[in-house]
Amino acid sequence: MKISPGNYLKGSVSLPGDKSISHRAALFSALAEGETQITNFASSEDCSSTLRCLEDLGVVVVRNGSEVRIKGVGKNGLNPPANELDCGNSGTTVRLIAGILAGQDFDSVLTGDESLSKRPMRRIIEPLAQMNAEIDSNEFLLPMKIHGKNPLKAIRYILPVASAQVKSCLLLAGLNAAGKTTVESPAAKTKTPNSRNHTELMLKFLGADIREDFRETDDGFIHEVTIDGGSKLSSRDLVIPSDISSAAFFMVAAACLKGSDVLLQNVGLNPTRAAIITVLQRFGVKIDILNERVACGEIVGDLRVTGKGNFEYNAASHIIDGDIIANLIDEIPVLAVFGTQIEGGLEIRDAGELRVKESDRISAVVENLKRMGADVEEFPDGLRVGRSSLKGAAIDSFGDHRIAMAFAVAGLFAHGETEIMNSECAAISFPEFFDTLAQTVIN
Ligand code: S3P
């Protein structure tokens, strides 16, 4: 995909449904008793992987674009799959489904593409084994064979890293455990969950016996979530907000191109996801939040972003680290691109988890920023980028959707043409991205 420099962005941007929430909507509706209509289901290929796995487990899924109808089978009504379950590129699919399958009384095998087959599964295999599931894997990598047990043993588990996928995996296993399962997250400075809490909100919305608490310790507040294995899910129609992680590309592009004025509607504003807004606002980016409301337990609103073309300099804002990282983890590639446009640049720390995403996102961002002539330094847990005048370059997406899209945004700020190699990987989260960008950018 070739990207020419942009002048400004204008108009209302049509965004896909939230990928994280869509996965959960599909999985939890399948475990519910009764039928669910899901509206604004993500167009993301990852979410199609989740639907395909559910069909392989005997769930009836009727899809008409972003409208999906699921016939719930109840938490013990899945069928043993005839074949391996292919999770494609999707970490959320494999980790959440593993939690469900651990508590079934049949065996199943989970596989994925080349990227997913390199991603760490020890983080779910060890706690699921503590719950008495038996899992064979290729040295903690896919493929993974799960010998389910029903019921599992309820445990209290302390997450070594703040990960919503691991937390959700264990809560789903907890749905089929005897007693109460508690998952504790690492301590944080404030009483905010330090990984996305869509699972907790949606399970609560569907009637599960699930509780979130904060425990104060010397190190800060520990977020703990407890689910009762006696919980049942009822089916309730679900409306998915638009994906803030997809909106982020347009937020950064509009913020940096003077004269831009874009409207991003129905965006999910869950505080565990919305830190990108706070960070951009720290630099004086004008983002108005309109029409804030709650839908299916999630906060939603419309965002109007206007590009002033200048930013406020505030030395303290230039380091992004600590608890906030988990709340903008997927936005870091495009945030690094933003760093090239602001006086003082940006330093990102405590983001070592980026090395085990769809690609090693720290090295992918550093490599591509270098290709565009940026002043950038790599650290084990992050990077530092200085304000830089970017030049068009051939970009390696490393097959990673967020790298492809972040560097399409960088291309708008560059002199000359930028070419994104293997750009079709954007479809993992946002198949319409390049068309939407073309419709919104005025060159
Ligand atoms: C996700 C959680 C995050 C995020 C991923 C989606 C989820 O991963 O990076 O894109 O839907 O739960 P971790 O839980 O590994 O941090």
Coordinates of C-alpha atoms and ligand atoms in Angstrom, one line a residue:
M1 CA 0.0 0.0 0.0
K2 CA 1.4 3.4 -1.0
I3 CA 0.8 6.4 1.3
S4 CA 1.3 10.0 0.1
P5 CA 1.8 12.9 2.5
G6 CA -1.5 14.2 4.0
N7 CA -2.6 17.8 4.3
Y8 CA -5.5 17.3 6.8
L9 CA -8.3 14.9 7.8
K10 CA -12.0 15.7 7.5
G11 CA -15.3 14.1 8.3
S12 CA -16.9 11.3 10.2
V13 CA -14.8 8.2 10.4
S14 CA -16.6 4.8 10.3
L15 CA -14.8 2.4 12.7
P16 CA -15.1 -1.3 13.2
G17 CA -16.6 -2.8 16.4
D18 CA -14.2 -3.3 19.3
K19 CA -12.1 -6.4 18.8
S20 CA -11.6 -7.3 22.4
I21 CA -15.3 -6.9 23.3
S22 CA -16.5 -8.7 20.1
H23 CA -14.4 -11.8 21.1
R24 CA -16.0 -11.8 24.5
A25 CA -19.5 -11.2 23.2
A26 CA -19.2 -14.3 20.9
L27 CA -17.7 -16.6 23.5
F28 CA -19.9 -15.6 26.4
S29 CA -23.1 -15.7 24.2
A30 CA -22.1 -19.3 23.2
L31 CA -21.9 -20.2 26.9
A32 CA -25.2 -18.5 27.7
E33 CA -28.5 -20.2 27.7
G34 CA -30.6 -18.8 24.9
E35 CA -30.1 -16.7 21.7
T36 CA -28.1 -13.5 21.5
Q37 CA -28.1 -10.8 18.8
I38 CA -24.8 -9.0 18.6
T39 CA -24.8 -5.7 16.8
N40 CA -21.7 -3.9 15.5
F41 CA -19.6 -7.1 15.8
A42 CA -16.0 -6.4 14.7
S43 CA -15.1 -7.0 11.1
S44 CA -11.6 -8.1 12.3
E45 CA -10.2 -11.4 11.0
D46 CA -9.3 -12.3 14.6
C47 CA -12.9 -12.2 15.6
S48 CA -13.8 -14.4 12.7
S49 CA -11.3 -16.9 14.1
T50 CA -13.3 -16.9 17.3
L51 CA -16.6 -17.5 15.5
R52 CA -15.0 -20.3 13.5
C53 CA -13.7 -22.0 16.6
L54 CA -17.2 -21.8 18.2
E55 CA -18.7 -23.4 15.1
D56 CA -16.2 -26.2 15.4
L57 CA -17.4 -26.7 19.0
G58 CA -21.0 -27.1 17.7
V59 CA -22.3 -23.6 18.3
V60 CA -24.7 -22.2 15.7
V61 CA -23.5 -18.8 14.5
V62 CA -25.5 -16.8 11.9
R63 CA -23.6 -13.9 10.6
N64 CA -24.8 -11.0 8.4
G65 CA -21.9 -8.5 8.3
S66 CA -21.7 -6.8 11.6
E67 CA -24.9 -8.5 12.9
V68 CA -24.2 -11.9 14.5
R69 CA -26.7 -14.2 16.0
I70 CA -25.5 -16.9 18.4
K71 CA -27.5 -19.9 19.8
G72 CA -26.0 -20.4 23.3
V73 CA -25.5 -24.0 24.4
G74 CA -24.9 -23.3 28.1
K75 CA -21.5 -23.5 29.7
N76 CA -21.4 -27.4 29.5
G77 CA -23.1 -27.7 26.1
L78 CA -20.1 -27.5 23.7
N79 CA -19.4 -30.5 21.5
P80 CA -15.9 -32.1 21.3
P81 CA -14.3 -30.7 18.1
A82 CA -13.7 -33.1 15.2
N83 CA -10.5 -31.3 14.2
E84 CA -7.9 -29.0 15.6
L85 CA -9.2 -25.5 16.5
D86 CA -7.4 -22.9 14.4
C87 CA -7.0 -19.6 16.2
G88 CA -5.3 -17.9 13.2
N89 CA -3.3 -14.9 14.4
S90 CA -5.4 -14.2 17.5
G91 CA -3.9 -14.3 21.0
T92 CA -7.3 -13.4 22.5
T93 CA -9.0 -16.3 20.8
V94 CA -6.5 -18.9 21.9
R95 CA -6.1 -17.7 25.5
L96 CA -9.8 -17.2 26.2
I97 CA -10.9 -20.4 24.5
A98 CA -8.2 -22.4 26.4
G99 CA -9.9 -21.2 29.6
I100 CA -13.2 -22.5 28.4
L101 CA -11.9 -25.8 27.1
A102 CA -9.9 -26.5 30.3
G103 CA -13.3 -26.9 32.1
Q104 CA -15.0 -29.2 29.5
D105 CA -15.0 -33.0 29.9
F106 CA -13.4 -33.6 26.5
D107 CA -10.0 -33.1 24.8
S108 CA -9.2 -30.5 22.2
V109 CA -6.2 -29.1 20.3
L110 CA -5.5 -25.4 19.7
T111 CA -3.3 -24.2 16.8
G112 CA -2.5 -20.9 15.2
D113 CA -0.5 -19.2 12.4
E114 CA 3.2 -18.7 12.4
S115 CA 3.1 -15.6 14.6
L116 CA 0.7 -17.1 17.2
S117 CA 2.8 -20.2 17.3
K118 CA 5.7 -18.1 18.6
R119 CA 3.7 -16.4 21.4
P120 CA 4.1 -17.5 25.0
M121 CA 1.4 -19.9 26.4
R122 CA 3.1 -20.8 29.6
R123 CA 1.3 -17.9 31.2
I124 CA -2.0 -19.8 30.8
I125 CA -0.7 -23.4 30.9
E126 CA 0.7 -23.1 34.4
P127 CA -2.3 -21.7 36.2
L128 CA -4.7 -23.9 34.2
A129 CA -2.6 -26.9 35.4
Q130 CA -3.0 -25.6 39.0
M131 CA -6.7 -25.9 38.4
N132 CA -6.2 -29.6 37.4
A133 CA -6.4 -29.2 33.6
E134 CA -3.8 -31.3 31.7
I135 CA -2.2 -29.5 28.8
D136 CA 0.5 -30.8 26.4
S137 CA 2.3 -28.2 24.4
N138 CA 5.4 -27.7 22.3
E139 CA 7.5 -26.3 25.2
F140 CA 4.8 -23.9 26.1
L141 CA 4.1 -22.9 22.5
L142 CA 1.3 -24.0 20.2
P143 CA -0.1 -26.5 19.3
M144 CA -1.6 -27.1 22.7
K145 CA -3.7 -30.2 23.6
I146 CA -6.1 -29.6 26.4
H147 CA -7.4 -32.5 28.4
G148 CA -10.4 -30.8 30.0
K149 CA -11.7 -31.5 33.6
N150 CA -15.1 -30.8 34.8
P151 CA -15.2 -29.5 37.4
L152 CA -11.8 -27.8 37.7
K153 CA -10.2 -26.9 41.1
A154 CA -10.9 -23.3 42.1
I155 CA -7.7 -21.4 42.9
R156 CA -6.4 -17.9 43.8
Y157 CA -3.9 -16.9 41.3
I158 CA -1.5 -13.9 41.3
L159 CA -0.8 -12.7 37.8
P160 CA 2.9 -12.1 37.2
V161 CA 2.1 -9.6 34.5
A162 CA -1.0 -7.4 34.0
S163 CA -2.6 -9.3 31.2
A164 CA -6.3 -9.3 30.4
Q165 CA -6.0 -12.4 28.2
V166 CA -4.6 -14.4 31.1
K167 CA -7.0 -13.0 33.6
S168 CA -9.9 -13.7 31.3
C169 CA -8.7 -17.3 30.6
L170 CA -8.7 -18.1 34.3
L171 CA -12.1 -16.4 35.0
L172 CA -13.6 -18.5 32.2
A173 CA -12.0 -21.6 33.6
G174 CA -13.4 -20.5 37.0
L175 CA -16.9 -20.7 35.5
N176 CA -16.5 -24.5 35.5
A177 CA -14.5 -24.8 38.8
A178 CA -15.9 -26.1 42.1
G179 CA -16.0 -23.0 44.3
K180 CA -14.7 -19.5 43.8
T181 CA -11.7 -18.6 41.6
T182 CA -9.8 -15.3 42.3
V183 CA -7.4 -13.6 40.0
E184 CA -5.1 -10.9 41.4
S185 CA -3.4 -8.4 39.2
P186 CA 0.0 -6.8 40.0
A187 CA -0.3 -3.7 42.4
A188 CA -1.1 -0.4 40.8
K189 CA -0.9 3.2 42.2
T190 CA -4.6 3.9 41.7
K191 CA -7.8 2.0 42.1
T192 CA -8.1 1.2 38.4
P193 CA -7.8 -2.3 37.0
N194 CA -4.4 -2.4 35.3
S195 CA -5.6 -4.5 32.4
R196 CA -8.8 -4.2 30.4
N197 CA -11.8 -5.4 32.3
H198 CA -14.2 -6.2 29.5
T199 CA -14.6 -9.8 30.7
E200 CA -15.6 -8.7 34.2
L201 CA -18.1 -6.1 32.9
M202 CA -19.7 -8.5 30.3
L203 CA -19.9 -11.5 32.6
K204 CA -21.6 -9.3 35.2
F205 CA -24.0 -8.0 32.5
L206 CA -24.9 -11.6 31.6
G207 CA -25.6 -12.4 35.2
A208 CA -22.5 -14.3 36.4
D209 CA -21.7 -14.2 40.1
I210 CA -18.5 -12.1 39.7
R211 CA -17.0 -9.5 41.9
E212 CA -14.2 -6.9 41.5
D213 CA -12.4 -5.7 44.6
F214 CA -9.3 -3.5 45.3
R215 CA -7.0 -4.5 48.2
E216 CA -4.6 -1.8 49.5
T217 CA -1.0 -3.0 50.1
D218 CA 2.4 -1.4 50.7
D219 CA 3.0 -1.6 46.9
G220 CA -0.4 -0.1 45.9
F221 CA -3.8 -1.3 45.1
I222 CA -4.3 -4.9 44.0
H223 CA -7.3 -5.5 41.7
E224 CA -8.8 -8.9 42.4
V225 CA -11.7 -10.5 40.5
T226 CA -13.6 -13.5 41.9
I227 CA -16.0 -15.7 40.0
D228 CA -18.2 -18.4 41.5
G229 CA -18.1 -21.7 39.6
G230 CA -21.9 -22.0 40.2
S231 CA -22.5 -19.0 37.8
K232 CA -24.7 -19.3 34.8
L233 CA -24.9 -16.9 31.9
S234 CA -28.1 -15.6 30.5
S235 CA -28.4 -14.4 27.0
R236 CA -28.9 -10.7 26.5
D237 CA -28.5 -8.8 23.2
L238 CA -25.2 -7.0 23.0
V239 CA -24.2 -3.8 21.2
I240 CA -20.4 -3.5 20.6
P241 CA -18.8 0.0 20.8
S242 CA -16.4 1.1 18.1
D243 CA -12.8 0.2 18.7
I244 CA -10.7 2.8 20.4
S245 CA -7.6 1.0 19.3
S246 CA -8.7 1.5 15.7
A247 CA -9.8 5.1 16.4
A248 CA -6.3 5.9 17.8
F249 CA -4.8 5.9 14.2
F250 CA -7.2 8.7 13.2
M251 CA -6.8 10.5 16.5
V252 CA -3.0 10.8 16.0
A253 CA -3.3 11.6 12.3
A254 CA -5.8 14.4 13.0
A255 CA -3.9 15.7 16.0
C256 CA -0.8 16.2 13.9
L257 CA -2.2 17.6 10.7
K258 CA -3.3 21.2 11.1
G259 CA -6.8 22.0 10.0
S260 CA -8.1 18.5 10.7
D261 CA -11.5 18.0 12.2
V262 CA -12.8 14.4 12.6
L263 CA -15.7 12.8 14.4
L264 CA -15.3 9.3 15.8
Q265 CA -18.6 7.9 16.8
N266 CA -19.7 5.4 19.4
V267 CA -16.2 4.8 20.6
G268 CA -15.6 2.5 23.6
L269 CA -14.2 4.7 26.4
N270 CA -13.6 2.1 29.1
P271 CA -10.9 3.7 31.3
T272 CA -8.8 0.6 31.0
R273 CA -8.5 1.3 27.3
A274 CA -8.8 5.0 27.0
A275 CA -5.4 6.2 28.2
I276 CA -4.4 7.2 24.6
I277 CA -6.9 10.1 25.0
T278 CA -5.3 11.3 28.3
V279 CA -1.8 11.1 26.8
L280 CA -2.7 13.1 23.7
Q281 CA -4.6 15.7 25.8
R282 CA -1.5 16.1 28.0
F283 CA 0.2 17.6 24.9
G284 CA -2.7 20.0 24.3
V285 CA -4.4 17.9 21.6
K286 CA -8.0 19.0 21.4
I287 CA -10.3 16.0 21.9
D288 CA -13.9 16.7 22.8
I289 CA -15.9 13.8 24.3
L290 CA -19.5 14.1 23.4
N291 CA -22.7 12.2 24.2
E292 CA -21.0 10.0 26.9
R293 CA -23.3 7.1 27.9
V294 CA -23.2 3.4 29.1
A295 CA -24.2 0.6 26.7
C296 CA -24.1 -3.1 27.9
G297 CA -22.0 -2.1 30.8
E298 CA -19.3 -0.2 28.8
I299 CA -18.8 3.5 28.6
V300 CA -19.2 4.9 25.1
G301 CA -19.0 8.3 23.5
D302 CA -18.2 10.3 20.4
L303 CA -14.8 11.9 20.0
R304 CA -14.2 15.1 18.0
V305 CA -10.5 15.6 17.3
T306 CA -9.2 18.9 15.8
G307 CA -5.7 19.4 14.6
K308 CA -4.1 22.6 15.8
G309 CA -0.7 21.7 14.4
N310 CA 1.1 22.7 17.5
F311 CA 1.6 21.0 20.9
E312 CA 2.2 22.1 24.4
Y313 CA 5.7 21.3 25.8
N314 CA 5.6 19.8 29.2
A315 CA 8.8 18.0 30.2
A316 CA 7.0 15.7 32.7
S317 CA 4.7 14.3 30.0
H318 CA 7.4 13.0 27.7
I319 CA 8.0 9.7 29.6
I320 CA 5.2 7.2 29.4
D321 CA 5.7 4.4 31.8
G322 CA 4.3 2.5 34.8
D323 CA 0.6 1.6 35.3
I324 CA -0.7 3.6 32.3
I325 CA 1.2 1.3 29.8
A326 CA -1.4 -1.5 30.1
N327 CA -4.2 0.9 29.4
L328 CA -2.7 1.9 26.0
I329 CA -0.6 -1.2 25.2
D330 CA -2.0 -1.6 21.7
E331 CA -1.7 2.1 20.9
I332 CA 2.1 2.3 21.5
P333 CA 3.2 1.8 17.9
V334 CA 1.1 4.8 16.8
L335 CA 2.1 6.8 19.9
A336 CA 5.7 6.3 19.0
V337 CA 4.8 7.8 15.6
F338 CA 3.1 10.7 17.4
G339 CA 6.4 11.2 19.3
T340 CA 8.2 12.1 16.1
Q341 CA 5.9 15.1 15.7
I342 CA 6.2 16.7 19.2
E343 CA 8.9 18.9 20.6
G344 CA 10.9 16.8 23.1
G345 CA 9.7 13.5 21.6
L346 CA 8.6 10.6 23.7
E347 CA 10.1 7.9 25.8
I348 CA 8.1 4.7 26.4
R349 CA 9.2 2.4 29.3
D350 CA 7.8 -0.6 31.2
A351 CA 6.4 -1.9 27.9
G352 CA 8.4 -5.2 27.6
E353 CA 5.1 -7.0 26.9
L354 CA 5.2 -5.4 23.4
R355 CA 8.0 -7.9 22.5
V356 CA 5.5 -10.8 22.6
K357 CA 2.6 -9.3 20.6
E358 CA 1.8 -10.2 17.0
S359 CA 5.4 -9.1 16.3
D360 CA 8.2 -7.8 18.5
R361 CA 6.6 -4.4 18.4
I362 CA 9.5 -2.6 20.1
S363 CA 12.0 -3.7 17.4
A364 CA 9.4 -3.4 14.6
V365 CA 8.7 0.3 15.5
V366 CA 12.4 1.1 16.0
E367 CA 13.4 -0.5 12.7
N368 CA 10.7 1.3 10.7
L369 CA 11.2 4.7 12.4
K370 CA 14.9 4.3 11.5
R371 CA 14.0 3.6 7.9
M372 CA 12.0 6.9 7.9
G373 CA 15.0 8.8 9.2
A374 CA 13.8 9.3 12.8
D375 CA 16.0 9.8 15.8
V376 CA 15.2 6.7 17.8
E377 CA 16.8 4.5 20.5
E378 CA 15.7 1.0 21.6
F379 CA 15.5 -0.2 25.2
P380 CA 14.7 -3.7 26.5
D381 CA 11.4 -2.4 27.8
G382 CA 10.6 0.4 25.3
L383 CA 12.1 3.1 23.2
R384 CA 12.9 6.8 22.9
V385 CA 12.0 8.9 19.9
G386 CA 13.0 12.5 19.2
R387 CA 11.1 15.0 17.2
S388 CA 12.1 14.1 13.6
S389 CA 11.4 15.1 10.1
L390 CA 10.3 11.8 8.5
K391 CA 11.1 10.7 4.9
G392 CA 9.0 8.3 2.9
A393 CA 10.4 4.7 3.1
A394 CA 9.6 1.1 2.4
I395 CA 8.0 -0.2 5.7
D396 CA 8.1 -3.8 6.9
S397 CA 4.8 -4.5 8.7
F398 CA 6.3 -7.8 10.0
G399 CA 2.8 -9.1 9.3
D400 CA 1.5 -7.1 12.3
H401 CA -1.7 -5.1 11.7
R402 CA -0.9 -2.4 14.2
I403 CA 2.6 -1.8 12.7
A404 CA 1.1 -1.5 9.2
M405 CA -1.5 1.0 10.3
A406 CA 0.8 3.0 12.6
F407 CA 3.3 3.5 9.7
A408 CA 0.5 4.4 7.3
V409 CA -0.1 7.3 9.7
A410 CA 3.6 8.1 9.8
G411 CA 3.5 8.2 6.0
L412 CA 1.0 11.1 6.1
F413 CA 3.6 13.1 8.0
A414 CA 6.6 12.2 5.8
H415 CA 8.2 13.9 2.8
G416 CA 7.8 11.6 -0.2
E417 CA 5.9 8.4 -0.6
T418 CA 5.8 5.6 1.9
E419 CA 5.2 2.0 1.0
I420 CA 3.8 -0.5 3.5
M421 CA 4.8 -4.0 2.7
N422 CA 2.3 -6.8 3.5
S423 CA -0.3 -4.2 4.3
E424 CA -3.2 -6.6 4.0
C425 CA -2.4 -7.7 7.6
A426 CA -4.4 -4.6 8.7
A427 CA -7.5 -6.8 8.3
I428 CA -6.6 -8.6 11.5
S429 CA -8.3 -5.8 13.3
F430 CA -9.5 -3.2 10.7
P431 CA -10.1 -4.6 7.2
E432 CA -11.5 -1.2 6.0
F433 CA -8.5 0.8 7.3
F434 CA -6.8 1.9 4.1
D435 CA -10.1 2.8 2.4
T436 CA -11.3 4.7 5.4
L437 CA -8.0 6.6 5.5
A438 CA -8.2 7.4 1.8
Q439 CA -11.7 8.8 2.4
T440 CA -10.7 10.9 5.4
V441 CA -7.4 12.3 4.4
I442 CA -7.2 15.4 2.1
N443 CA -3.8 15.4 0.3
Ligands
S3P1 C1 -6.4 -8.2 24.8 C2 -5.5 -8.0 25.8 C3 -4.1 -7.4 25.5 C4 -4.1 -6.7 24.2 C5 -4.7 -7.6 23.1 C6 -6.1 -7.8 23.4 C7 -7.7 -8.7 25.1 O1 -3.2 -8.4 25.6 O2 -2.7 -6.4 23.8 O3 -4.6 -6.9 21.8 O4 -8.6 -8.7 24.3 O5 -7.8 -9.2 26.3 P1 -2.6 -9.0 27.0 O6 -3.7 -9.5 27.8 O7 -1.7 -10.1 26.7 O8 -1.9 -7.8 27.7

